[in-house]
CSV table of C-alpha atoms in Angstrom, one decimal:
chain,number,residue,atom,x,y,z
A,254,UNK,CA,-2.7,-42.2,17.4
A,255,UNK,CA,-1.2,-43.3,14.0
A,256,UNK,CA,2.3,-44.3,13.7
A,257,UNK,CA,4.4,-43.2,11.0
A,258,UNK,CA,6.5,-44.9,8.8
A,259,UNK,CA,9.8,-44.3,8.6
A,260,UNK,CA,11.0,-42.9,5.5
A,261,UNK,CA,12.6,-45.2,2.5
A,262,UNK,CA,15.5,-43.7,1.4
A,263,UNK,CA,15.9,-43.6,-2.3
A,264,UNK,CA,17.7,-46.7,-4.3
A,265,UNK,CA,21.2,-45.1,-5.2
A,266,UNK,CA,21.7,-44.7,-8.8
A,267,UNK,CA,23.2,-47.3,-11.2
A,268,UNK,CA,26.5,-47.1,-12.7
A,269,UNK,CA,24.2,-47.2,-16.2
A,270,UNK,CA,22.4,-44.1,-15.1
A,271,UNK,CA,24.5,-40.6,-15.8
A,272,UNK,CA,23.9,-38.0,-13.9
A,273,UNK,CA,24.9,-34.5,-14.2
A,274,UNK,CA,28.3,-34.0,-11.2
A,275,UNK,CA,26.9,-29.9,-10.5
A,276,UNK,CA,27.3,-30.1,-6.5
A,277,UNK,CA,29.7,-31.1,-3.8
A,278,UNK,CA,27.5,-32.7,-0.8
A,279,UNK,CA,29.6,-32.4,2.6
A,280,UNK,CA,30.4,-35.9,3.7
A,281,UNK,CA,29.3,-36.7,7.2
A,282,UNK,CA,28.7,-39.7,9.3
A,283,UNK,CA,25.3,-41.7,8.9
A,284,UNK,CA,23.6,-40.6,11.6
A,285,UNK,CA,19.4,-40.1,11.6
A,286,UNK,CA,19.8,-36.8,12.9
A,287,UNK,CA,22.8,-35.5,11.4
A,288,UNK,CA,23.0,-33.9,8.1
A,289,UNK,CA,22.1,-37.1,5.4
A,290,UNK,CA,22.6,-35.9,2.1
A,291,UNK,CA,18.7,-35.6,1.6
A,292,UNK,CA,18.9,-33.0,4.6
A,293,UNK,CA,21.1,-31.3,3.0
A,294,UNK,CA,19.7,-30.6,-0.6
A,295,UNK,CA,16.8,-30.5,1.6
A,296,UNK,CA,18.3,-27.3,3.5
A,297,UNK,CA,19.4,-25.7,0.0
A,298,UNK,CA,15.5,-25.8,-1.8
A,299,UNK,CA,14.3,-24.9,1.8
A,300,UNK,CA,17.1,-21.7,1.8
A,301,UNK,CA,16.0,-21.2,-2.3
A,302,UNK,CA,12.5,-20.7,-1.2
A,303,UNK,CA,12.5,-18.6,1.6
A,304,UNK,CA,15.8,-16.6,1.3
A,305,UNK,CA,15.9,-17.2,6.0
A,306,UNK,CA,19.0,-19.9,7.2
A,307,UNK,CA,16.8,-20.2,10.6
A,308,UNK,CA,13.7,-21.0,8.5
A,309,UNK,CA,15.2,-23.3,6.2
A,310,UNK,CA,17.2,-25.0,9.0
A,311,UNK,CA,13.9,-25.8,10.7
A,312,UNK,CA,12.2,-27.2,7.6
A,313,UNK,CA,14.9,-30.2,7.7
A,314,UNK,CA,14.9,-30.0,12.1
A,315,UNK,CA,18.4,-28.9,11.9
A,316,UNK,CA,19.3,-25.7,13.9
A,317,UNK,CA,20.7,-22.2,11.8
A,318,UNK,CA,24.2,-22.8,14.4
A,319,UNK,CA,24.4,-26.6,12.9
A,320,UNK,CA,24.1,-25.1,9.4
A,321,UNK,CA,26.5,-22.6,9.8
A,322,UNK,CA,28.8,-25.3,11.1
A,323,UNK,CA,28.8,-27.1,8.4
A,324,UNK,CA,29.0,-24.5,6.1
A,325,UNK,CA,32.4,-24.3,7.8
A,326,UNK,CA,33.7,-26.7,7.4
A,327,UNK,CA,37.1,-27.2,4.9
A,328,UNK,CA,35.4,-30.1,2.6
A,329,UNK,CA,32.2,-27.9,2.5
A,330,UNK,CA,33.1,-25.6,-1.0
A,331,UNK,CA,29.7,-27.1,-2.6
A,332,UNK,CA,28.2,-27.0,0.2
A,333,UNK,CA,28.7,-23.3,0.4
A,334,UNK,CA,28.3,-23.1,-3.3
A,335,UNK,CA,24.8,-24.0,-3.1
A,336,UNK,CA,24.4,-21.7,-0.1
A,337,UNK,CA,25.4,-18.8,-2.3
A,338,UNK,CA,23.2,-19.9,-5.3
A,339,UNK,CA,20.1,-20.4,-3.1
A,340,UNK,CA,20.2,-16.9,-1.6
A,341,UNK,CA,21.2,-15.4,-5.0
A,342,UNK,CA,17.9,-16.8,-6.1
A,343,UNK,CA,16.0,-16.2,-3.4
A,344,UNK,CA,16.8,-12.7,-3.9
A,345,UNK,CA,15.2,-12.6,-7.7
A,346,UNK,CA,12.2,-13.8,-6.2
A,347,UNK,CA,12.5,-11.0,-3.7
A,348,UNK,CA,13.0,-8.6,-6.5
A,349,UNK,CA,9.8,-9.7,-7.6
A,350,UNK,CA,7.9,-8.7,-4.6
A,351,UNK,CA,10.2,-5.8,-4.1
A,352,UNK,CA,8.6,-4.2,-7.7
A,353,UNK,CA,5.0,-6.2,-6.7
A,354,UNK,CA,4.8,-3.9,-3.3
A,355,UNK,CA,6.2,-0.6,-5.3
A,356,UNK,CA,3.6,-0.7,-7.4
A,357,UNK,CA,0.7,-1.3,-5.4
A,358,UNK,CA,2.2,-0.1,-2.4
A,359,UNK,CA,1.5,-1.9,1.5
A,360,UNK,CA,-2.0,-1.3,3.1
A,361,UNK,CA,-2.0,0.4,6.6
A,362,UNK,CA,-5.1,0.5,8.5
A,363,UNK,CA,-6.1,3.5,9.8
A,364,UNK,CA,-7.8,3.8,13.2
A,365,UNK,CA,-9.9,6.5,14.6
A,366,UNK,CA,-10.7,6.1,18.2
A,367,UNK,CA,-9.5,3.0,18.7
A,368,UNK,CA,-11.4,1.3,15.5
A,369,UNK,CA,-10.0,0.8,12.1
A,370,UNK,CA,-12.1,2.7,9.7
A,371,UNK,CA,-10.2,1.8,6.8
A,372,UNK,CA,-6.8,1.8,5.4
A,373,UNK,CA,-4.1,3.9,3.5
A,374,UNK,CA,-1.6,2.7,0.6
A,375,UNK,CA,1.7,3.3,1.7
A,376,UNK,CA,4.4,3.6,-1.3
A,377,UNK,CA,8.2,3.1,0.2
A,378,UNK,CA,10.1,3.6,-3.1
A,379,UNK,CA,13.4,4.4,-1.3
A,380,UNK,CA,13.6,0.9,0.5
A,381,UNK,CA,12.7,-0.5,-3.1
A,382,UNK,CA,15.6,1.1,-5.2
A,383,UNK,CA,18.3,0.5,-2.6
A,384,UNK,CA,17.7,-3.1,-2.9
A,385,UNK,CA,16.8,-3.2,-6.7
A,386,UNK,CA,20.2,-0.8,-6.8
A,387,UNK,CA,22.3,-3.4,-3.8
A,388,UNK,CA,20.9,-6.9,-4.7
A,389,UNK,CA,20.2,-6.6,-8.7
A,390,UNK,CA,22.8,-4.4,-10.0
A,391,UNK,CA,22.8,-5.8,-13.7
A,392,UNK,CA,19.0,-3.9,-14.6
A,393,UNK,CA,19.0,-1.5,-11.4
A,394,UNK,CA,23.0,-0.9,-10.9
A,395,UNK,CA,24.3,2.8,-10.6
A,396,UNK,CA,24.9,4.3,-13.8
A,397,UNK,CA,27.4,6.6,-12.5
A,398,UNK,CA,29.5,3.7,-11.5
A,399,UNK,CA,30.2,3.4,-15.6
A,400,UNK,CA,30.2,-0.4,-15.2
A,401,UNK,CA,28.5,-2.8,-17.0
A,402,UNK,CA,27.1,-6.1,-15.9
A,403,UNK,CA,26.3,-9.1,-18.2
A,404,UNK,CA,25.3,-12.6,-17.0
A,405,UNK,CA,22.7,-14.8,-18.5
A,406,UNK,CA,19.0,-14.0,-17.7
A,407,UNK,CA,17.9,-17.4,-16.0
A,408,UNK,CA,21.5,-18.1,-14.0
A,409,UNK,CA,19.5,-18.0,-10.5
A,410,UNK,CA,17.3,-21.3,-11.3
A,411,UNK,CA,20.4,-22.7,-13.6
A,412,UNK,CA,22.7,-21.9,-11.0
A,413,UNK,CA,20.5,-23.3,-8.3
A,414,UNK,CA,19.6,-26.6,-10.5
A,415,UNK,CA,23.4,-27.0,-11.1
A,416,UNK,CA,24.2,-27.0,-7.1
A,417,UNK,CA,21.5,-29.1,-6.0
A,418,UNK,CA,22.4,-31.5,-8.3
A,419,UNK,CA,26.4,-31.7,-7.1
A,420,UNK,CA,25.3,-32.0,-3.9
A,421,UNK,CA,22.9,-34.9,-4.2
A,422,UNK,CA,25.7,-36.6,-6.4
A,423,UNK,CA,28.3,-35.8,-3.7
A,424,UNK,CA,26.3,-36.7,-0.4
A,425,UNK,CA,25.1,-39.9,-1.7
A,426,UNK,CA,28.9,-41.0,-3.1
A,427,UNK,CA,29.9,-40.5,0.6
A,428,UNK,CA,27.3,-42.0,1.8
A,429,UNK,CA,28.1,-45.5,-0.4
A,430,UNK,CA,31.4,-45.0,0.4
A,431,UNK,CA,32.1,-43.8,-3.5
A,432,UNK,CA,33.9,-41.7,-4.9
A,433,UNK,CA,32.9,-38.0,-5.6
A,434,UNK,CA,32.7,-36.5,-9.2
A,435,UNK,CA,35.8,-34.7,-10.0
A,436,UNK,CA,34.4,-32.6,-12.2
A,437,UNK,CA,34.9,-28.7,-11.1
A,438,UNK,CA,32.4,-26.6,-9.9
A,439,UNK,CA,31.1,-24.5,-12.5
A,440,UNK,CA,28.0,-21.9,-11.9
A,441,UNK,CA,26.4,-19.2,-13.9
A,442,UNK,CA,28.1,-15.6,-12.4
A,443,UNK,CA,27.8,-12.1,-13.0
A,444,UNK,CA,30.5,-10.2,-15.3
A,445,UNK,CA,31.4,-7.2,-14.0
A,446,UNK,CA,33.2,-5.1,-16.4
A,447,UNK,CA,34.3,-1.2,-17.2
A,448,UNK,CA,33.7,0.2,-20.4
A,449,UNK,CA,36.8,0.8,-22.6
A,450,UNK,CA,37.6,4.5,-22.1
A,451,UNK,CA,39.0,4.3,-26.2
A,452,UNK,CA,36.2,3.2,-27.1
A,453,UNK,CA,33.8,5.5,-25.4
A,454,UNK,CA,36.2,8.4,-26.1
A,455,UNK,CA,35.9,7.6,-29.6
A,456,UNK,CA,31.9,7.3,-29.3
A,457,UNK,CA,32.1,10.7,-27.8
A,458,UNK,CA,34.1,12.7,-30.3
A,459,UNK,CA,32.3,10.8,-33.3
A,460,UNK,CA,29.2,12.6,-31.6
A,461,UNK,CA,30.6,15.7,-31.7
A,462,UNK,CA,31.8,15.6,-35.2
A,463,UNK,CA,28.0,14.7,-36.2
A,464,UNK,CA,26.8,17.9,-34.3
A,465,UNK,CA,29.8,20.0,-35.7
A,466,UNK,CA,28.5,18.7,-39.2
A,467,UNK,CA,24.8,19.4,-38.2
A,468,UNK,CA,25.7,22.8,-37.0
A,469,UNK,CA,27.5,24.0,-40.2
A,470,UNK,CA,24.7,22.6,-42.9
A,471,UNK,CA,22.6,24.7,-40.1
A,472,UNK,CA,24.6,27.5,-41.1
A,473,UNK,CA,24.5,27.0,-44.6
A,474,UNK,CA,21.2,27.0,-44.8
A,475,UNK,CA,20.7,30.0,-43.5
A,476,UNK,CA,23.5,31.3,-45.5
A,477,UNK,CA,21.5,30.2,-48.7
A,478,UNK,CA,18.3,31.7,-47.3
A,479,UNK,CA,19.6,35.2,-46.3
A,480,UNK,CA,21.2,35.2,-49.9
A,481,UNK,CA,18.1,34.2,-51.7
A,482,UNK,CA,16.0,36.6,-49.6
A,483,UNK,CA,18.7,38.8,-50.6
A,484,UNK,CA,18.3,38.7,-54.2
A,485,UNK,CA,14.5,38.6,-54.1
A,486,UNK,CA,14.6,41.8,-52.1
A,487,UNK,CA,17.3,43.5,-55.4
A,488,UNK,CA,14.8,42.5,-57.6
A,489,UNK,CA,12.1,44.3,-55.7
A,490,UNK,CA,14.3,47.3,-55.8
A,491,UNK,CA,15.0,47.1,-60.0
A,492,UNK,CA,11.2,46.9,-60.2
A,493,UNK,CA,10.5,49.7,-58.5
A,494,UNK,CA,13.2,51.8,-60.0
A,495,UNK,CA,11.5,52.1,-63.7
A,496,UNK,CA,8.3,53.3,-62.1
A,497,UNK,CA,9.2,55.7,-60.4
A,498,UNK,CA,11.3,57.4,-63.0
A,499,UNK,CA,8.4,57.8,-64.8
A,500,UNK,CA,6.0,59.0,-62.7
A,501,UNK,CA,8.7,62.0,-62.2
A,502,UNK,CA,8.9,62.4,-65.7
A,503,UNK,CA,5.3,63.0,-66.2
């Protein structure tokens, strides 16, 4: 049976080389089975990718209970951070299968006496609009809610890039015994905000001076028209008149 080679961790950076301080690593003690910092950015693409804590704990052959651990623990905030931002993108990928399956549905087979003769699409649109509606609020949020959500169209990935990289930065300072980057921890995040009620009642009562314009040029309109039909009609009546004096006359 092969043996196989340990892995070589990788040369810390040089103080030549800057590198962007957008995650806090947890500092732990050096232990081959504990959580090294590359276990722990590790944990964060594993989490990214798969959106499950027990799955991603078992990529890096730490269990979900360890994760959670450290997750709780007081020098953990980028830790935690990048938590947040994994699942966050995780769930845009999962909005991406969420429309993928409401579109072409999920086969079923369908089984007569105890053999599948074939299968049936099967459309669940209510499981796909409560978690378009829950989980992706600023293009499938509640419009009776009258708020309105902004946030920039790639802050999953950016937000994601930006933790990884703070905890690489942080785990390995620890880990040389240097210190961390004291730069503060700034993601991409959603802004949540209600419409101005001034605004929108002005929006509202300009709309209804447009219709209260559009309904008296209506009117006028048909003002004009009745009078010109009006006339026409008087004319017809003078015409008349002449003729039929003389035909009495005669």
């Amino acid at each position: 049976m092969t043996q196989r080679r340990p892995p070589i961790p990788p040369a810390p950076p040089r103080d030549d080389e800057a590198r962007a301080a957008d995650f806090d690593p947890v500092p732990t003690r050096q232990r081959h089975d504990g959580w090294t910092p590359d276990k722990q950015v590790d944990f964060i693409e594993a989490l990214a990718e798969t959106g499950c804590v027990d799955h991603a704990a078992r990529a890096v052959a730490m269990s979900p209970t360890a994760a959670y651990r450290l997750r709780a623990r007081a020098d953990a905030q980028s830790f935690r951070a990048a938590w947040d931002h994994a699942l966050e993108y995780a769930v845009s990928r999962l909005s991406d299968a969420v429309i993928s399956r409401a579109i072409h549905g999920v086969a079923r087979p369908v089984f007569f006496q105890g053999e599948q003769i074939g299968e049936r699409r099967y459309y669940d649109e209510r499981l796909a609009m409560f978690i378009l509606r829950t989980r992706d609020s600023m293009r499938y949020g509640r419009w009776i809610d009258q708020m309105a959500a902004t946030r920039h169209p790639e802050a999953p990935p950016l937000g994601l890039a930006r933790a990884v990289h703070r905890l690489a930065d942080d785990a390995w300072a620890d880990a040389l015994g240097g210190p961390r980057p004291c730069t503060q921890i700034v993601f991409p995040r959603t802004r949540i905000e209600k419409p101005d009620p001034d605004a929108e009642e002005a929006a509202l009562l300009a709309e209804h001076d447009d219709d209260i314009k559009r309904m008296q040029n209506l009117m006028w309109e048909a003002e004009e028209r009745a009078d010109a039909a009006e006339e026409a009609l008087a004319r017809a009546r003078r015409a008349d008149a002449p003729a039929k004096g003389e035909g009495d006359g005669a």
